[in-house]
């Protein structure tokens, strides 16, 4: 039996976004993706209790990205999510994650595009986030026009009590 070439280009899948999920419907897929997507070395992932508490808050929104089902009787496979919280005229991107096997297919771009669009439609004037200072996702945020507006020294506590700085980024809408 021939092995698939892991370096061969793969066709981009069709994604579909699910919004307006109740906390009990979102928690399973969100936690499944989060456990895959965040390396414990950096201490960025949330635990189940933190995630459930945030999802239950009225101004928290979650977008779930899944592979579009190929037939009407199949369910889509969750591959990413974005969680935001709106306060007055600002939106905070709390978490965005894509399962490692689905990176480099535009999943994070799809999610972030929708977060920006939802924020604009809601009259939000500024979208902001915090991220580990050495996180390669900075390239995605830069493409969207996010600017660095702050630094929090030692914000993330990772494995072995190692601390990592957090960058605060903002995008004026």
Tab-separated table of C-alpha atoms in Angstrom:
chain	number	residue	atom	x	y	z
A	1	UNK	CA	0.000	0.000	0.000
A	2	UNK	CA	1.495	3.328	-1.059
A	3	UNK	CA	1.880	6.040	1.570
A	4	UNK	CA	0.502	9.506	0.842
A	5	UNK	CA	3.206	12.109	0.300
A	6	UNK	CA	2.878	14.491	3.301
A	7	UNK	CA	4.491	17.287	1.287
A	8	UNK	CA	2.255	16.990	-1.758
A	9	UNK	CA	-0.072	19.977	-2.177
A	10	UNK	CA	-3.608	19.382	-0.991
A	11	UNK	CA	-6.680	20.965	-2.475
A	12	UNK	CA	-8.258	23.602	-0.267
A	13	UNK	CA	-11.491	22.338	1.304
A	14	UNK	CA	-14.816	24.131	1.261
A	15	UNK	CA	-15.409	25.712	4.661
A	16	UNK	CA	-18.646	26.726	6.310
A	17	UNK	CA	-19.055	29.064	9.277
A	18	UNK	CA	-21.489	28.430	12.106
A	19	UNK	CA	-22.458	31.383	14.287
A	20	UNK	CA	-24.886	31.925	17.134
A	21	UNK	CA	-24.154	28.600	18.809
A	22	UNK	CA	-25.324	28.101	22.367
A	23	UNK	CA	-22.559	27.438	24.911
A	24	UNK	CA	-23.550	23.785	25.253
A	25	UNK	CA	-23.305	23.298	21.483
A	26	UNK	CA	-19.986	25.110	21.124
A	27	UNK	CA	-18.017	23.814	24.106
A	28	UNK	CA	-17.253	20.341	22.700
A	29	UNK	CA	-15.849	21.419	19.324
A	30	UNK	CA	-14.082	24.452	20.824
A	31	UNK	CA	-12.290	22.370	23.461
A	32	UNK	CA	-11.402	19.666	20.924
A	33	UNK	CA	-9.798	22.217	18.595
A	34	UNK	CA	-8.140	24.133	21.440
A	35	UNK	CA	-6.457	20.988	22.778
A	36	UNK	CA	-4.978	20.324	19.336
A	37	UNK	CA	-4.097	23.890	18.414
A	38	UNK	CA	-2.347	25.334	21.472
A	39	UNK	CA	1.045	23.979	22.499
A	40	UNK	CA	1.102	23.528	26.306
A	41	UNK	CA	4.652	24.879	26.264
A	42	UNK	CA	3.276	28.431	26.020
A	43	UNK	CA	0.324	28.351	28.429
A	44	UNK	CA	-2.173	29.972	26.044
A	45	UNK	CA	-5.003	27.425	26.030
A	46	UNK	CA	-7.976	27.831	28.311
A	47	UNK	CA	-9.341	25.030	30.449
A	48	UNK	CA	-12.902	23.709	30.174
A	49	UNK	CA	-14.205	25.804	33.074
A	50	UNK	CA	-12.726	29.060	31.729
A	51	UNK	CA	-14.095	28.375	28.268
A	52	UNK	CA	-17.581	27.417	29.462
A	53	UNK	CA	-17.774	30.515	31.684
A	54	UNK	CA	-16.795	32.817	28.825
A	55	UNK	CA	-19.160	31.157	26.354
A	56	UNK	CA	-22.037	31.644	28.793
A	57	UNK	CA	-21.532	35.418	28.933
A	58	UNK	CA	-24.110	37.349	26.871
A	59	UNK	CA	-21.648	39.501	24.902
A	60	UNK	CA	-19.365	36.615	23.955
A	61	UNK	CA	-19.638	35.254	20.429
A	62	UNK	CA	-18.137	32.150	18.902
A	63	UNK	CA	-17.671	31.283	15.258
A	64	UNK	CA	-17.061	27.656	14.455
A	65	UNK	CA	-15.427	26.757	11.159
A	66	UNK	CA	-15.986	23.333	9.745
A	67	UNK	CA	-15.369	21.457	6.535
A	68	UNK	CA	-18.544	21.666	4.505
A	69	UNK	CA	-20.343	18.314	4.466
A	70	UNK	CA	-19.955	16.442	1.203
A	71	UNK	CA	-23.464	14.987	1.331
A	72	UNK	CA	-26.661	16.205	3.024
A	73	UNK	CA	-26.549	13.385	5.575
A	74	UNK	CA	-22.981	13.984	6.785
A	75	UNK	CA	-21.837	16.403	9.455
A	76	UNK	CA	-19.005	18.818	8.878
A	77	UNK	CA	-15.703	18.338	10.666
A	78	UNK	CA	-14.884	21.259	13.033
A	79	UNK	CA	-11.442	22.644	12.157
A	80	UNK	CA	-11.277	26.083	13.786
A	81	UNK	CA	-13.005	28.670	15.917
A	82	UNK	CA	-12.868	32.309	16.928
A	83	UNK	CA	-14.229	33.652	20.208
A	84	UNK	CA	-14.865	37.347	20.755
A	85	UNK	CA	-16.304	39.584	23.433
A	86	UNK	CA	-17.996	42.907	22.687
A	87	UNK	CA	-17.978	45.777	25.147
A	88	UNK	CA	-19.499	49.080	24.025
A	89	UNK	CA	-17.815	50.000	20.723
A	90	UNK	CA	-14.910	47.576	21.058
A	91	UNK	CA	-14.536	43.904	20.251
A	92	UNK	CA	-11.820	41.707	21.736
A	93	UNK	CA	-10.630	38.643	19.880
A	94	UNK	CA	-10.246	36.337	22.867
A	95	UNK	CA	-9.151	33.216	21.011
A	96	UNK	CA	-8.698	32.044	17.463
A	97	UNK	CA	-7.508	28.535	16.725
A	98	UNK	CA	-7.187	26.136	13.809
A	99	UNK	CA	-6.457	22.431	14.168
A	100	UNK	CA	-2.866	21.783	13.013
A	101	UNK	CA	-3.905	19.516	10.124
A	102	UNK	CA	-5.983	22.331	8.647
A	103	UNK	CA	-3.472	25.171	8.810
A	104	UNK	CA	-2.275	26.786	5.581
A	105	UNK	CA	-5.679	26.322	3.909
A	106	UNK	CA	-7.016	29.786	4.724
A	107	UNK	CA	-9.037	28.694	7.772
A	108	UNK	CA	-7.693	31.419	10.089
A	109	UNK	CA	-8.144	34.029	7.357
A	110	UNK	CA	-11.749	32.902	6.869
A	111	UNK	CA	-12.413	33.187	10.601
A	112	UNK	CA	-10.713	36.560	10.995
A	113	UNK	CA	-12.483	37.975	7.927
A	114	UNK	CA	-15.811	37.058	9.513
A	115	UNK	CA	-14.833	38.491	12.908
A	116	UNK	CA	-13.909	41.800	11.252
A	117	UNK	CA	-17.110	41.824	9.180
A	118	UNK	CA	-19.310	41.008	12.194
A	119	UNK	CA	-17.589	43.750	14.200
A	120	UNK	CA	-18.123	46.328	11.465
A	121	UNK	CA	-21.790	45.374	11.088
A	122	UNK	CA	-22.250	45.776	14.859
A	123	UNK	CA	-20.808	49.306	14.775
A	124	UNK	CA	-17.594	48.362	16.544
A	125	UNK	CA	-14.861	50.974	16.144
A	126	UNK	CA	-11.887	48.915	17.313
A	127	UNK	CA	-10.942	45.256	17.366
A	128	UNK	CA	-8.119	44.231	19.669
A	129	UNK	CA	-6.335	41.111	20.887
A	130	UNK	CA	-3.416	39.870	22.932
A	131	UNK	CA	-0.988	37.289	21.678
A	132	UNK	CA	2.303	35.724	22.682
A	133	UNK	CA	5.081	37.955	21.356
A	134	UNK	CA	6.819	35.142	19.467
A	135	UNK	CA	3.650	33.666	17.947
A	136	UNK	CA	3.889	33.271	14.148
A	137	UNK	CA	0.223	34.369	13.887
A	138	UNK	CA	1.581	37.928	13.896
A	139	UNK	CA	1.879	37.557	10.113
A	140	UNK	CA	-1.878	36.974	9.786
A	141	UNK	CA	-2.724	39.950	11.992
A	142	UNK	CA	-0.280	42.180	10.125
A	143	UNK	CA	-1.966	41.303	6.816
A	144	UNK	CA	-5.235	42.524	8.289
A	145	UNK	CA	-3.659	45.797	9.411
A	146	UNK	CA	-3.428	45.196	13.166
A	147	UNK	CA	-0.911	47.461	14.895
A	148	UNK	CA	1.025	46.858	18.109
A	149	UNK	CA	-0.328	49.083	20.891
A	150	UNK	CA	1.166	47.511	23.991
A	151	UNK	CA	3.363	44.896	25.618
A	152	UNK	CA	2.674	42.880	28.775
A	153	UNK	CA	5.862	41.425	30.195
A	154	UNK	CA	5.629	37.825	31.388
A	155	UNK	CA	1.886	37.608	30.666
A	156	UNK	CA	1.803	33.922	29.671
A	157	UNK	CA	3.128	31.293	32.058
A	158	UNK	CA	4.184	28.220	30.121
A	159	UNK	CA	5.710	24.878	30.941
A	160	UNK	CA	8.538	24.890	33.449
A	161	UNK	CA	7.356	28.267	34.826
A	162	UNK	CA	8.805	29.999	31.766
A	163	UNK	CA	7.103	33.338	31.101
A	164	UNK	CA	6.303	34.809	27.695
A	165	UNK	CA	5.474	38.406	26.854
A	166	UNK	CA	2.131	39.330	25.290
A	167	UNK	CA	1.657	41.857	22.532
A	168	UNK	CA	-1.535	43.897	22.479
A	169	UNK	CA	-2.668	44.546	18.918
A	170	UNK	CA	-5.506	46.711	17.631
A	171	UNK	CA	-7.303	47.307	14.362
A	172	UNK	CA	-9.333	50.487	13.916
A	173	UNK	CA	-12.454	49.713	11.922
